[in-house]
PDB file of C-alpha atoms in Angstrom:
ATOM      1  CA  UNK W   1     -55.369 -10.708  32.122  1.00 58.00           C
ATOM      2  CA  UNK W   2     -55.785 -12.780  29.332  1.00 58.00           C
ATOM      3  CA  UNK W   3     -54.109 -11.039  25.635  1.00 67.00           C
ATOM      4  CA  UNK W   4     -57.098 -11.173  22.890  1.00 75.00           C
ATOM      5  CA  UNK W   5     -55.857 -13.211  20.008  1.00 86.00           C
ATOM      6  CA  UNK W   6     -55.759 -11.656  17.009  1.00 91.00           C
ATOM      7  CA  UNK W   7     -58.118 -12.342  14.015  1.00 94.00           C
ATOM      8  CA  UNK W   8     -56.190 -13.853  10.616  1.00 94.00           C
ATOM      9  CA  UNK W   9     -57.463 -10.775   9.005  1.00 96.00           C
ATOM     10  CA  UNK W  10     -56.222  -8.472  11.630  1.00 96.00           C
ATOM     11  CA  UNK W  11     -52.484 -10.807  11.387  1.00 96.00           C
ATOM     12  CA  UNK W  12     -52.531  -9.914   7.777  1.00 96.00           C
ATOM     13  CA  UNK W  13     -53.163  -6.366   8.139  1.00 97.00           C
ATOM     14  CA  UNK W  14     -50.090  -6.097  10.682  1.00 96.00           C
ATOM     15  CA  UNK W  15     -47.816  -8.080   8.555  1.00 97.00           C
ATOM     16  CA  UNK W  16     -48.426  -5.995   5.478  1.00 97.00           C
ATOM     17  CA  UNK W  17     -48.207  -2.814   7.318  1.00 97.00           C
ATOM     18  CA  UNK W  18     -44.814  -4.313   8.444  1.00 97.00           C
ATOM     19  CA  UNK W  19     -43.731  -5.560   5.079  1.00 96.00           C
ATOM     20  CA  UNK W  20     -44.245  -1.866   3.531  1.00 97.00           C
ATOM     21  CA  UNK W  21     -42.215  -0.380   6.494  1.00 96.00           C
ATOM     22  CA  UNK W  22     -38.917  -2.786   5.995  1.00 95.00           C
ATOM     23  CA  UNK W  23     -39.626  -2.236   1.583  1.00 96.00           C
ATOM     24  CA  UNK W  24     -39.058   1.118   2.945  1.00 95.00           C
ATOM     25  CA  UNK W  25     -35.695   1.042   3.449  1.00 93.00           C
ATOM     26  CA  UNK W  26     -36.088   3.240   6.194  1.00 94.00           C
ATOM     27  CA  UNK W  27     -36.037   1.036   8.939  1.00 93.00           C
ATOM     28  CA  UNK W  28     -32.531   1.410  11.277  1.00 95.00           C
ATOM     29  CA  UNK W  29     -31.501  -2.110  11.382  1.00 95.00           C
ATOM     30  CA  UNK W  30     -32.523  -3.263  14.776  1.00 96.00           C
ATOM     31  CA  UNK W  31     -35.615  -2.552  14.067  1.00 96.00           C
ATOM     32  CA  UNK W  32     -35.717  -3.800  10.803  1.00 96.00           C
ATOM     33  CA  UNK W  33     -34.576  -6.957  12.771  1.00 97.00           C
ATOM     34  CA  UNK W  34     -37.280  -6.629  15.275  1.00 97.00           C
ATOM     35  CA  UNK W  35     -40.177  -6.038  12.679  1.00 97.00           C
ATOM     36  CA  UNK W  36     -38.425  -9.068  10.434  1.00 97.00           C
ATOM     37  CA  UNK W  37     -38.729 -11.258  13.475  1.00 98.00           C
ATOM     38  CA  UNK W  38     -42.696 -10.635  14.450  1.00 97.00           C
ATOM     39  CA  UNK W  39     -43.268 -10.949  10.350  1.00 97.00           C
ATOM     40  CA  UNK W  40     -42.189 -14.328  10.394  1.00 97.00           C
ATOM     41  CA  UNK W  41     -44.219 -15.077  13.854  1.00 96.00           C
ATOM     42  CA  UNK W  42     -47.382 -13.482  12.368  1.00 96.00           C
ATOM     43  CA  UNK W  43     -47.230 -15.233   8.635  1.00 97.00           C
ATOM     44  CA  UNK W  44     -46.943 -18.432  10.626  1.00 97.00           C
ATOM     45  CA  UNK W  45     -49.523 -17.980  13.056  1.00 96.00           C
ATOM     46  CA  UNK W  46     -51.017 -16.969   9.273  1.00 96.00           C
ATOM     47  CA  UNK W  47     -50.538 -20.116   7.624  1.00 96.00           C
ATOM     48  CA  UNK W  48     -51.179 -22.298  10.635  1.00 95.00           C
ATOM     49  CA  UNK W  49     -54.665 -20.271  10.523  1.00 94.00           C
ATOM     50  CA  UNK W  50     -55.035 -21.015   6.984  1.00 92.00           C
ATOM     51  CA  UNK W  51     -54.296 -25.003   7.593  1.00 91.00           C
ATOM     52  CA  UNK W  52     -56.920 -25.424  10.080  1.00 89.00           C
ATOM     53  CA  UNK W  53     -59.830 -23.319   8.056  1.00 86.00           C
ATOM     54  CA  UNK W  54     -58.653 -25.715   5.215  1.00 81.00           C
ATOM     55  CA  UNK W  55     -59.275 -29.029   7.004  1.00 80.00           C
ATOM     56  CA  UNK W  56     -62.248 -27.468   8.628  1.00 77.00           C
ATOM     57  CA  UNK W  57     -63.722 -26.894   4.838  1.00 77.00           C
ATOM     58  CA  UNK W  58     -62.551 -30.031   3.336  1.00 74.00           C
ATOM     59  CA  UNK W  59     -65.291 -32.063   5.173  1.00 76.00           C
ATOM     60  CA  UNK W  60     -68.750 -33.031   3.926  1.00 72.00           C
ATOM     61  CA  UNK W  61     -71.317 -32.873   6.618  1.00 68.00           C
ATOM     62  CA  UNK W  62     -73.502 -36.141   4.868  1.00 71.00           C
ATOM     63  CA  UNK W  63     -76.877 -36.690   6.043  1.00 72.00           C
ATOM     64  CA  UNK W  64     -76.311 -39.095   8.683  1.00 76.00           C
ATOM     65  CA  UNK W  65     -74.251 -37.027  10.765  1.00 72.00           C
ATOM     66  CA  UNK W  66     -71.355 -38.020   9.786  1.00 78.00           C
ATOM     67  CA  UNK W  67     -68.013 -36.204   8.102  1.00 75.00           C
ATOM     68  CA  UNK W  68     -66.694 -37.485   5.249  1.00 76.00           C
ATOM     69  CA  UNK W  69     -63.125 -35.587   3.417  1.00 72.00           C
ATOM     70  CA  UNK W  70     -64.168 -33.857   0.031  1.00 70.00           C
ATOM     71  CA  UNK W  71     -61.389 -34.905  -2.569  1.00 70.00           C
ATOM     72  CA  UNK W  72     -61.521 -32.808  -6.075  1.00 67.00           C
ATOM     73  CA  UNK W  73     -61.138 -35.206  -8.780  1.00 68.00           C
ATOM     74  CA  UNK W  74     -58.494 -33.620 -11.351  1.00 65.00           C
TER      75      UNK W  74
END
């Protein structure tokens, strides 16, 4: 059976629930170790998510067909 991968907003919901529970302080350690452990895997899986959604906007569909990278001139 095949696990359902988890939505970026669903990854950030989990990772703040699990930020407020180690703020806490009342975590015993090994599972504050635990929960610090699947924080970091789910605010990379975040940012990886963020990365991709960021190329994925940064290109201009033009009317050819073809992509071309948007730059903001500062």
């Amino acid at each position: 059976m095949e696990k359902k991968k988890n939505t970026f907003e669903e990854n950030m919901q989990e990772l703040e629930v699990i930020v407020k529970e180690l703020e806490s302080g009342e975590t015993a350690l090994d599972d504050a170790i635990e929960k610090f452990k699947k924080a970091m895997s789910l605010a990379a899986i975040c940012d990886e998510k963020l990365k991709n959604a960021e190329e994925n906007i940064s290109k201009i569909l033009n009317d050819d067909g073809t992509l071309t990278e948007f730059k903001i001139e500062e």
